[in-house]
XYZ file of C-alpha atoms in Angstrom:
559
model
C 65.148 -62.491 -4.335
C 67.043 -61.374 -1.154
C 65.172 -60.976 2.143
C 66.353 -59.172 5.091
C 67.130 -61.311 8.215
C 64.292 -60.496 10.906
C 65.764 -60.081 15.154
C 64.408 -62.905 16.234
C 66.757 -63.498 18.832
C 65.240 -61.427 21.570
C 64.867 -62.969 25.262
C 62.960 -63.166 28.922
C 64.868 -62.596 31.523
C 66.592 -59.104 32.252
C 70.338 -58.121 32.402
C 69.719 -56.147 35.752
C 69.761 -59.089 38.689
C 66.247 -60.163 39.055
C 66.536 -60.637 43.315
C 69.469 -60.884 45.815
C 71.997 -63.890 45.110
C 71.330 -63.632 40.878
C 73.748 -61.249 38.761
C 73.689 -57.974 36.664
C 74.234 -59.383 33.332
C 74.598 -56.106 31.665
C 77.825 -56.592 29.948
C 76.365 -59.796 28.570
C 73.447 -59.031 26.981
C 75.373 -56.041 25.110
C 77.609 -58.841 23.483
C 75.008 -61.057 22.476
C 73.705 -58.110 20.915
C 69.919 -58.980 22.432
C 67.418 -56.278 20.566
C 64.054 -57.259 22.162
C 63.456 -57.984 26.256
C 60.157 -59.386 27.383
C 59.602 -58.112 30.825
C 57.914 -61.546 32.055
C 58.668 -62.795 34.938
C 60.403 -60.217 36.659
C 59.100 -61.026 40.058
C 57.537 -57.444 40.410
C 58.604 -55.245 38.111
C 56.651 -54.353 35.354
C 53.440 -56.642 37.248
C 50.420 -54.993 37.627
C 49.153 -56.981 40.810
C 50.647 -60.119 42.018
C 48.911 -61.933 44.783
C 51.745 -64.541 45.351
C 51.051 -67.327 48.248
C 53.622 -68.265 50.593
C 52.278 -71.703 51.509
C 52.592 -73.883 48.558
C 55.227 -77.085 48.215
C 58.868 -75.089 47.600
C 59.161 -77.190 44.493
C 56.402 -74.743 42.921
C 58.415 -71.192 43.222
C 60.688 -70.197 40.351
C 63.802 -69.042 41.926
C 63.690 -71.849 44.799
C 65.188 -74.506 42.266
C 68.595 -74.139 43.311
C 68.417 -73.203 46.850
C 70.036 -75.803 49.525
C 67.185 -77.650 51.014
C 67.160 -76.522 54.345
C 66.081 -73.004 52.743
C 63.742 -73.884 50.477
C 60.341 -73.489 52.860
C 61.805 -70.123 54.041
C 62.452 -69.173 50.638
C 58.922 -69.281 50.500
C 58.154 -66.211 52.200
C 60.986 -64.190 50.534
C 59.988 -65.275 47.125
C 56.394 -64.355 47.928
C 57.574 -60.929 49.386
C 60.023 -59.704 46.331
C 56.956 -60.538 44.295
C 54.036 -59.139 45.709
C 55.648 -55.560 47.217
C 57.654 -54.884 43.469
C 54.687 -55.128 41.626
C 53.050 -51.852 40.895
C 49.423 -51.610 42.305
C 49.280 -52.911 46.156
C 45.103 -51.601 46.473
C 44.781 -53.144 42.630
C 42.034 -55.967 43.965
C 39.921 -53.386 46.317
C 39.743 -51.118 43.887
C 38.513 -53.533 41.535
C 36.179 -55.144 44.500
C 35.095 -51.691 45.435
C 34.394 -50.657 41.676
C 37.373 -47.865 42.485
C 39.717 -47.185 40.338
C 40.800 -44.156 42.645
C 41.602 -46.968 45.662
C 43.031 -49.085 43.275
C 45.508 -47.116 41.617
C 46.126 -45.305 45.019
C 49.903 -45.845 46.761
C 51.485 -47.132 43.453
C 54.725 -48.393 43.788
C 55.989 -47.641 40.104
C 59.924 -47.252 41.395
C 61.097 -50.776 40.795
C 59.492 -50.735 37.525
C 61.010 -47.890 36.408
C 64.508 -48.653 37.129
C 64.223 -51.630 35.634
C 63.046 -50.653 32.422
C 64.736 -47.645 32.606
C 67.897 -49.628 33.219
C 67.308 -52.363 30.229
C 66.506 -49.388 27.286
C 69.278 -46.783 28.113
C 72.096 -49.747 28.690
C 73.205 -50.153 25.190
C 76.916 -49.991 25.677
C 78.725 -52.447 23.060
C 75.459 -53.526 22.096
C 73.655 -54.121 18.656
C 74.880 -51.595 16.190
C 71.891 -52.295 13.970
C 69.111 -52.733 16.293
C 67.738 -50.901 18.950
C 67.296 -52.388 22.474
C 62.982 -52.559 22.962
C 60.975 -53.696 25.535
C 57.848 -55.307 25.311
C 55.891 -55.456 28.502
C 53.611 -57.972 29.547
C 50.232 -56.519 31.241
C 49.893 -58.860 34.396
C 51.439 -61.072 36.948
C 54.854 -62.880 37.351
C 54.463 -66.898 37.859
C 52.004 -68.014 40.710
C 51.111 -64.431 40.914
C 47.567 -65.432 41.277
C 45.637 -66.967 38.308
C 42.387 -65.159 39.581
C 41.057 -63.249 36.447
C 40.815 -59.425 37.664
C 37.239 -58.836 39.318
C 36.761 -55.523 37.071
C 37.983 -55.820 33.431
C 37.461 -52.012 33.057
C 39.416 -50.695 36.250
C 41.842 -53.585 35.078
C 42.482 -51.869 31.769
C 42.591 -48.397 33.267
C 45.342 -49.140 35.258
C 47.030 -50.839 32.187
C 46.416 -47.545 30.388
C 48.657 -45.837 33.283
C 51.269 -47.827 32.312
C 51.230 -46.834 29.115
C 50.582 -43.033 29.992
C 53.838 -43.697 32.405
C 55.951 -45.877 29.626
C 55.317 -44.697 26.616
C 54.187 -41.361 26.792
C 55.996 -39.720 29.206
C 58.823 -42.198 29.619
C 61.469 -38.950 29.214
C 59.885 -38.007 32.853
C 61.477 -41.198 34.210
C 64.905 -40.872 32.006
C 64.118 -43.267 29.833
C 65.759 -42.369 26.557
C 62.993 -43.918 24.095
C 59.476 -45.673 24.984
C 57.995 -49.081 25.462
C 55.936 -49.699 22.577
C 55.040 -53.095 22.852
C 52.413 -54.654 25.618
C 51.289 -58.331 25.561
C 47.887 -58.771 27.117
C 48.520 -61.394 29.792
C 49.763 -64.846 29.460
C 48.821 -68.591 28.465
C 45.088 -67.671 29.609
C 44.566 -71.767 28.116
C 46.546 -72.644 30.981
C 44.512 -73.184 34.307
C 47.697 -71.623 35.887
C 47.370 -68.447 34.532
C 43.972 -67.803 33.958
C 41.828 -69.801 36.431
C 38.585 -70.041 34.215
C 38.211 -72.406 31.414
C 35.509 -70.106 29.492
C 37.457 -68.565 26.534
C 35.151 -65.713 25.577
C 35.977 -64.142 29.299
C 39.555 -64.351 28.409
C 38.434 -62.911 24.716
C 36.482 -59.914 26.967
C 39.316 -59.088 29.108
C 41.959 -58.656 26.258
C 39.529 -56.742 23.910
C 38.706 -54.146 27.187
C 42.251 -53.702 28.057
C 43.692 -53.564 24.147
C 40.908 -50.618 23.489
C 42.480 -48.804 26.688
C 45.856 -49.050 25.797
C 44.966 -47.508 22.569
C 43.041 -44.402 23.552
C 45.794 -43.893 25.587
C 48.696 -44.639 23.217
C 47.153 -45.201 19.178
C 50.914 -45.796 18.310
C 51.873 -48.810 20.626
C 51.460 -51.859 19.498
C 49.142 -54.660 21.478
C 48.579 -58.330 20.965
C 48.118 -61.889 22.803
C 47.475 -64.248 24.043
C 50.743 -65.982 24.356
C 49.137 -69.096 23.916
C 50.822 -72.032 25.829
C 50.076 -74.750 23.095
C 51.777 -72.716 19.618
C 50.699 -75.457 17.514
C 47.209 -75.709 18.534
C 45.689 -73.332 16.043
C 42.394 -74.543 15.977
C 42.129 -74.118 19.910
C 40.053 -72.026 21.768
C 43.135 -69.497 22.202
C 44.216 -69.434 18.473
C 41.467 -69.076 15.824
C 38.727 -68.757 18.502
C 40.562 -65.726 19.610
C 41.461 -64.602 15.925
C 37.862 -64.620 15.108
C 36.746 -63.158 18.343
C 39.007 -60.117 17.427
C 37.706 -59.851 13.898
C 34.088 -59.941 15.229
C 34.480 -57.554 17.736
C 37.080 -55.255 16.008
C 39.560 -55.693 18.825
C 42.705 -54.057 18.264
C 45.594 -56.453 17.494
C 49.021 -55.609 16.436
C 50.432 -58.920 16.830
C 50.046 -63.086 17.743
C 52.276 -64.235 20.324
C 52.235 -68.057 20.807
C 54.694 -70.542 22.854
C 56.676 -73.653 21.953
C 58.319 -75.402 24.459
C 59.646 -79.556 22.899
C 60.898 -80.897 25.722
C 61.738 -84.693 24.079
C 61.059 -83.983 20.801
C 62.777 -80.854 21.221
C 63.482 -80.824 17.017
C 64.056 -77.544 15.515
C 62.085 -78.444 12.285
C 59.008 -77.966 14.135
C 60.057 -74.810 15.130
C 59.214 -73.928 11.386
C 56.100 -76.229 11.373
C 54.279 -74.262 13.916
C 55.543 -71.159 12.169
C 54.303 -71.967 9.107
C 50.735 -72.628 11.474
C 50.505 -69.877 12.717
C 51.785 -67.592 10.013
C 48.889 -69.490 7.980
C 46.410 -69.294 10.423
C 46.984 -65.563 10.426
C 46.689 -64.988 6.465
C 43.554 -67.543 6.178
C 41.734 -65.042 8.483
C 42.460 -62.022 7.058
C 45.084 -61.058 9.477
C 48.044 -60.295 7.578
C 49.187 -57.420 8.360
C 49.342 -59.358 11.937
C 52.726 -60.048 12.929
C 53.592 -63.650 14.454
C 55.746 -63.388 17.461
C 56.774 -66.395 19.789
C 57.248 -64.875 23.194
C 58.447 -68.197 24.842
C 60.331 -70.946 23.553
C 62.632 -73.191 24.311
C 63.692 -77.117 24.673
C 61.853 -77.584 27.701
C 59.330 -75.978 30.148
C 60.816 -78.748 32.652
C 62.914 -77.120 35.061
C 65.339 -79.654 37.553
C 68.394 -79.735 38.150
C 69.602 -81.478 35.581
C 67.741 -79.332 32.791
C 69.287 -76.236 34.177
C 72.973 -77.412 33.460
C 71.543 -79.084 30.080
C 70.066 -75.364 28.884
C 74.039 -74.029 29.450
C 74.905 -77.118 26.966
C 76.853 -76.582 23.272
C 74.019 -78.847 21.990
C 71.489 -76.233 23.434
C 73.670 -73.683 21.813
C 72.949 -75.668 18.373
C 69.162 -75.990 18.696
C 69.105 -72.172 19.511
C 71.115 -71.399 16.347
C 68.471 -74.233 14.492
C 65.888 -72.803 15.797
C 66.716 -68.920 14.964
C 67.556 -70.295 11.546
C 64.271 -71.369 10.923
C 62.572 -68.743 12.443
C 64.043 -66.570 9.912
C 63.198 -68.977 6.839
C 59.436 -69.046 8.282
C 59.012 -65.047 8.528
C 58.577 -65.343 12.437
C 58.933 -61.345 13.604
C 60.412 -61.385 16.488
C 60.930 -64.099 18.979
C 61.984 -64.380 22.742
C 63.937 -66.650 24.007
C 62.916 -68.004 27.579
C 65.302 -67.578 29.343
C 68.569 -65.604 28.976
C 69.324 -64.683 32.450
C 70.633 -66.531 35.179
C 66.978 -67.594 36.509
C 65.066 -70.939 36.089
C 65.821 -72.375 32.751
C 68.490 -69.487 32.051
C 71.481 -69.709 30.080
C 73.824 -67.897 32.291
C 75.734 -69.989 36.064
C 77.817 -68.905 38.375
C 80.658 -71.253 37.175
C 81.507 -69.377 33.899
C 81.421 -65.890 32.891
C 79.910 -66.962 29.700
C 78.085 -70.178 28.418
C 78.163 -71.876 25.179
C 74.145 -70.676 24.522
C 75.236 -66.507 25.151
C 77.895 -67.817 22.585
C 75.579 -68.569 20.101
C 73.189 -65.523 20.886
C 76.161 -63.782 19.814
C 77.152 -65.384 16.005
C 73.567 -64.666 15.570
C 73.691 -61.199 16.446
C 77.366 -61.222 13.803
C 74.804 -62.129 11.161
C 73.345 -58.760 10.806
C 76.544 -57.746 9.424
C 75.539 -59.141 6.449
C 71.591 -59.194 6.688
C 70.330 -60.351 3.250
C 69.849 -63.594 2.682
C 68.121 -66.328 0.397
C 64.924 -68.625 1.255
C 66.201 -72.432 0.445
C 63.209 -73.494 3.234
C 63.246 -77.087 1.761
C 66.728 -77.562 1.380
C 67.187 -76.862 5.000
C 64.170 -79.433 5.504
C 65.991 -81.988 3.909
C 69.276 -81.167 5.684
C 67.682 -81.331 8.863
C 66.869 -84.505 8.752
C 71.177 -85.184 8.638
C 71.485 -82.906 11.329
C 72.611 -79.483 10.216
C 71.074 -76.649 8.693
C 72.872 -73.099 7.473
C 71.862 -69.924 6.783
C 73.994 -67.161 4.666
C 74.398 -63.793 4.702
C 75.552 -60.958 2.385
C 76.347 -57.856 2.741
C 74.586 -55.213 0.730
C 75.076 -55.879 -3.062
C 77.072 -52.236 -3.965
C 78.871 -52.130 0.295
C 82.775 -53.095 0.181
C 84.709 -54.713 1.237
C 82.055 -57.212 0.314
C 81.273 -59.960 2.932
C 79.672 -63.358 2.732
C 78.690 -64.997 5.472
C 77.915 -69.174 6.704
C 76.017 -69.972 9.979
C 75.735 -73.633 10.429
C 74.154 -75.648 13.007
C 74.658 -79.430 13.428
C 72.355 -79.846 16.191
C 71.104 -83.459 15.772
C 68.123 -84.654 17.879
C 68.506 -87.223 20.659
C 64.782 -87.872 22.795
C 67.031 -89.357 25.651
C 68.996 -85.782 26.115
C 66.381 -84.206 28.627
C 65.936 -87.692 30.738
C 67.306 -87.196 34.322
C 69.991 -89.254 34.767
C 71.373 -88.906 30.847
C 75.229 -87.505 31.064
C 75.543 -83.614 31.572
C 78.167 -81.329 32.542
C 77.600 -79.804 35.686
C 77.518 -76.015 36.413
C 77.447 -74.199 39.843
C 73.908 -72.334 39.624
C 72.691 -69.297 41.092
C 69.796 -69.031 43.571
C 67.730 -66.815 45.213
C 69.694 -65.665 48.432
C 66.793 -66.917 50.990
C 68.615 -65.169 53.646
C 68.106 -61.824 52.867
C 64.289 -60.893 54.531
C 62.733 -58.555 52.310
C 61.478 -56.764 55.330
C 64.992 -56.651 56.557
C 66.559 -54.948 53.718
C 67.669 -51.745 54.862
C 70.682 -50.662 53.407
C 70.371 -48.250 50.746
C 72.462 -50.454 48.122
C 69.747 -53.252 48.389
C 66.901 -50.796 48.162
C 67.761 -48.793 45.240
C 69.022 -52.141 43.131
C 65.921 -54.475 43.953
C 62.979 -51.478 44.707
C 64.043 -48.670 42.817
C 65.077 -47.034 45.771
C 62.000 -47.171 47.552
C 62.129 -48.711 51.204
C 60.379 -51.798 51.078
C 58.907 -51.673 54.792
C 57.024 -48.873 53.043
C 55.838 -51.692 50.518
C 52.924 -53.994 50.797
C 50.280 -56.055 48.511
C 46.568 -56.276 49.468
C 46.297 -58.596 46.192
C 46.459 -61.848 47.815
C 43.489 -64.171 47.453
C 43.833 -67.695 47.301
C 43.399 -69.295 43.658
C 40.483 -71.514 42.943
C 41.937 -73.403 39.732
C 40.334 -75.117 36.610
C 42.362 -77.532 34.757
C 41.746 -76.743 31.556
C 45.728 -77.874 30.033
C 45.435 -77.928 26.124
C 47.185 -80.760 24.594
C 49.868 -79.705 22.351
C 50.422 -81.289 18.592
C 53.570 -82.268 18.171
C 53.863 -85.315 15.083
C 57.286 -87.366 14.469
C 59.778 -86.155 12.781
C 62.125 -88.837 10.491
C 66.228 -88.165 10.896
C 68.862 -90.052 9.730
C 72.440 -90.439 11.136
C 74.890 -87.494 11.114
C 78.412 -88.648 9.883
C 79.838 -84.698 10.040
C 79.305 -81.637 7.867
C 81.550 -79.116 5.852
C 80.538 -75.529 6.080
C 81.314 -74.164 2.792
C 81.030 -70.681 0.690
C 81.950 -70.385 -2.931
C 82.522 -67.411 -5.042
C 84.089 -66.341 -8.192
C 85.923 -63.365 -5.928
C 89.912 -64.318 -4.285
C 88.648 -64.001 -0.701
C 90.848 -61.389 1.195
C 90.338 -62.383 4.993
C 88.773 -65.444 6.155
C 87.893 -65.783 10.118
C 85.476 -68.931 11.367
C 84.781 -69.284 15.068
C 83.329 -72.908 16.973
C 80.961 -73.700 19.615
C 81.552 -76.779 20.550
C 81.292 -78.737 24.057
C 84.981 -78.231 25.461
C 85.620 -75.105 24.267
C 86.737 -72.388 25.839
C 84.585 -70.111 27.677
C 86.284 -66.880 28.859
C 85.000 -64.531 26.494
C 81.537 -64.060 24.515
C 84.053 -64.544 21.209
C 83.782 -68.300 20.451
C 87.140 -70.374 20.100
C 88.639 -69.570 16.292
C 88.635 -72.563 14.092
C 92.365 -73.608 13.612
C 93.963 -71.819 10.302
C 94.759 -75.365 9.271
C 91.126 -76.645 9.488
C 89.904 -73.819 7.104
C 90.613 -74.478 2.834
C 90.746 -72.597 0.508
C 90.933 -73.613 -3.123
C 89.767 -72.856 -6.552
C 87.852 -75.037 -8.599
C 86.313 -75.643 -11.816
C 82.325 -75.859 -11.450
C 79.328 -75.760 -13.978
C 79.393 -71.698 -13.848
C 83.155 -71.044 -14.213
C 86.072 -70.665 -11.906
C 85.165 -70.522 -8.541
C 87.203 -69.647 -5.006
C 85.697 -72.274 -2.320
C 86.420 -71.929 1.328
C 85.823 -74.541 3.683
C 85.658 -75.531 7.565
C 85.751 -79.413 7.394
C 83.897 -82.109 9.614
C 82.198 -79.983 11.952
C 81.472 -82.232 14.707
C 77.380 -82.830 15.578
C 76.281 -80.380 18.265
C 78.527 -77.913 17.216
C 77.858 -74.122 15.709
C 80.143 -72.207 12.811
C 80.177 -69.520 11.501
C 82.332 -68.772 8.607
C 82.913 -65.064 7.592
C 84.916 -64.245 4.567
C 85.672 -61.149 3.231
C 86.396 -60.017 -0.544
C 88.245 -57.589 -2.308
């Protein structure tokens, strides 16, 4: 029985530059073909009411990574800025102190929100023909935002409900040309980080009050949480406590985001396992008609420098294609990539106009060409454990020309790959441009492409509030997987049909990188031959010893 293949290659990170010194990455995203944007960590936009601290070790801002040293402690204070003043409610907290919601939706500063979202929907230029570009919008705060839990869960959720009035209903008012219709309820509450109190039924209150706002508001949206940091620790606090807590309580939920970051035992296979989890969890509790997203994931959550050139690898670009693969096999429905700009962790420098990973984003995307596919879940198991797995596509059974298509990935895993000091290329990054004082920025240019067009002296936060933390990390399963040596891998399709054009493109470290197109496999490294097999005369074609790390995909059209 053929399935359709599901978009699970969605992404953080946004294709308008996130702050001065990072890049519009419009033209980009359209080529990879990227259906679904998380608007996380935006640094203001699309934040309800970030409290940000300037006076914490530079090491702990996102967006100081990269910045010479001598700028890093100023950085500080511009980091802090961009962060609190874009985000949308500046009298949030005294409202919510003041039991207000009058004061604390008063002076909103929606305008960098809106162009940003507007900006990400309506720029669809060269982009997916088969899916439509969404975003999904994540009620809360960028990183170190303040973990504080808001002080009033009910003036919390009314000013999550304007957002929705703002977003979904009367996006047209703002030029948006279709509506956000997906909103997470904050984000890894089991991390101390996030959510600064270790008591889960306060975190189970606060989502069930804002989830029942949204939806007076907006019945049609779609809501869900709780992004839990640990996506294999279903039988935490945050995954079937919450389930439960939902089903006693008859909270709305629409879907079940979780997290999975691997870091040294960054092994696609348990990708699926913690699929299969939570996808199991779900259906034991009577939540199937849930949907199971992961709204982060990634190799690491470890961000140096070393990482940052690692994530712009080919053999990052073969654990994304792994990992998509499997997504697909374990009915994940939809999935977001962390990170796809050129921020902390992202895929994107400023040495190459495209990187090997945007490369791979993009065969993906080439898939939907031919959308139906077969589950062979436990042949890909076994294959795994050689280092490759494939998935193929079809086109519709009565469409012509008719089209098969292979994607292969021969990521194989190596624990030593993340440790500093193991051999990388090296990319020039970008990095928040500490020089440019957000209380400075005057020119208009500045001020309508970071705030919307709103002067930012006219911007302020009264949100800030120094964090009292609680520790409360959750420790993450993550069991041994056995793999055996790779010695190379043929991709292969065979069918009784004379193929009419064949075309195969490589990712591969070394190749080139000018264009989102991958480098074409060489004419004389593709066969094709016809062969005698248990079911008749068949036409097989062939790319030969694909090389480990390395991502194919073979496309072959017939008569």
């Amino acid at each position: 029985m053929y399935k359709l293949i599901k978009p699970v290659h969605g992404v953080n990170g946004s294709p308008i530059s996130i702050a001065p010194g990072y890049p519009d990455l419009e033209d980009q995203f359209n080529e990879m073909g990227i259906p679904f944007i998380r608007a996380h960590d935006l640094y203001g936009p699309g934040d309800i009411d970030n409290g940000t601290l300037d006076n914490k070790d530079p090491g702990s801002y996102q967006l100081l990574l990269m910045v010479p040293e001598d700028k890093k402690w100023h950085g500080r204070k511009v980091y802090a800025d961009l962060t609190n003043k874009r985000s949308i409610f500046p009298n949030a907290r005294n409202g919510m102190k003041n039991n207000s919601f009058e004061e604390a939706v008063s002076q909103a500063n929606y305008e960098p929100t809106d162009a940003y979202f507007r900006k990400i929907i309506n720029n669809e230029r060269n982009s997916n023909p088969y899916l439509k570009r969404e975003v999904m919008c994540r009620i809360g705060r960028s990183f170190l935002g303040s973990a504080n839990p808001p002080e009033n869960f009910q003036i919390y959720a009314m000013l999550a409900a304007e957002l929705v009035k703002r977003y979904s209903v009367n996006y047209m008012n703002i030029g948006m040309k279709r509506p956000v219709m997906y909103y997470q309820i904050w984000n890894e509450p089991d991390l101390g980080i996030f959510f600064a109190d270790s008591d889960p039924k306060v975190y189970y209150k606060f989502y069930g009050t804002i989830a029942r706002e949204i939806k007076k508001v907006a019945p049609n949206v779609l809501v869900g949480g709780p992004s839990i940091a640990a996506g294999q620790g279903i039988h935490s606090p945050y995954g079937c406590g919450f389930l439960k807590a939902c089903k006693d309580n008859s909270f709305p939920l629409d879907f079940y985001s979780w997290h999975l970051y691997l870091h040294d035992k960054a092994d696609p296979v348990q990708v699926a396992a913690s699929a299969r989890l939570n996808r199991s969890l779900l259906d034991e509790l009577g939540f199937k008609h849930v949907e199971s997203y992961i709204t982060e994931w990634g190799m690491t959550p470890y961000t140096t420098h070393e990482t940052q050139n690692k994530m712009q690898s080919a053999k990052n670009a073969a654990f994304i294609i792994q990992s998509l693969i499997f997504m697909v096999y374990r009915d994940v429905d939809k999935a977001f990539y962390y990170r796809a700009d050129g921020g902390t962790l992202g895929i994107f420098n400023d040495g190459n106009r495209y990187t090997y990973p945007a490369q791979a984003f993009y065969l993906f995307n080439l898939m939907f060409e031919t959308p139906y596919y077969k589950s062979n879940i436990d042949i890909q198991f076994e294959n795994a454990k050689y280092g490759y797995i494939e998935l193929e596509g079809r086109s519709e059974p009565n469409s012509f020309p008719r089209r098969r298509k292979l994607l292969v990935s021969t990521y194989f895993l190596d624990k030593d790959f993340l440790k500093e000091g193991y051999p990388s290329k090296k990319y020039k990054q970008y990095y928040l441009d500490t020089n440019r004082d957000v209380d400075n920025i005057q020119d208009q240019y500045s001020i309508d492409k970071w705030f919307g067009g709103k002067n930012p002296k006219n911007m302020y936060s009264n949100n800030i509030k120094e964090d009292i933390l609680d520790d409360h990390s959750p420790e993450a399963v993550n069991p041994e997987y056995r793999r055996y040596g790779f010695t190379g891998h043929n991709a292969i399709i065979q069918d009784p049909r004379e193929p009419r054009n064949v075309t195969a493109y490589i990712i591969t470290e070394g190749g080139q990188l000018d264009n989102i197109r991958p480098s074409s496999v060489m004419s004389e490294n593709i066969k094709k031959t016809k062969v005698k097999t248990d079911t008749g005369i068949m036409w097989k074609v062939a790319v030969a010893n694909i090389q480990q790390d390395s991502v194919v995909l073979l496309d072959v059209e017939y008569s």
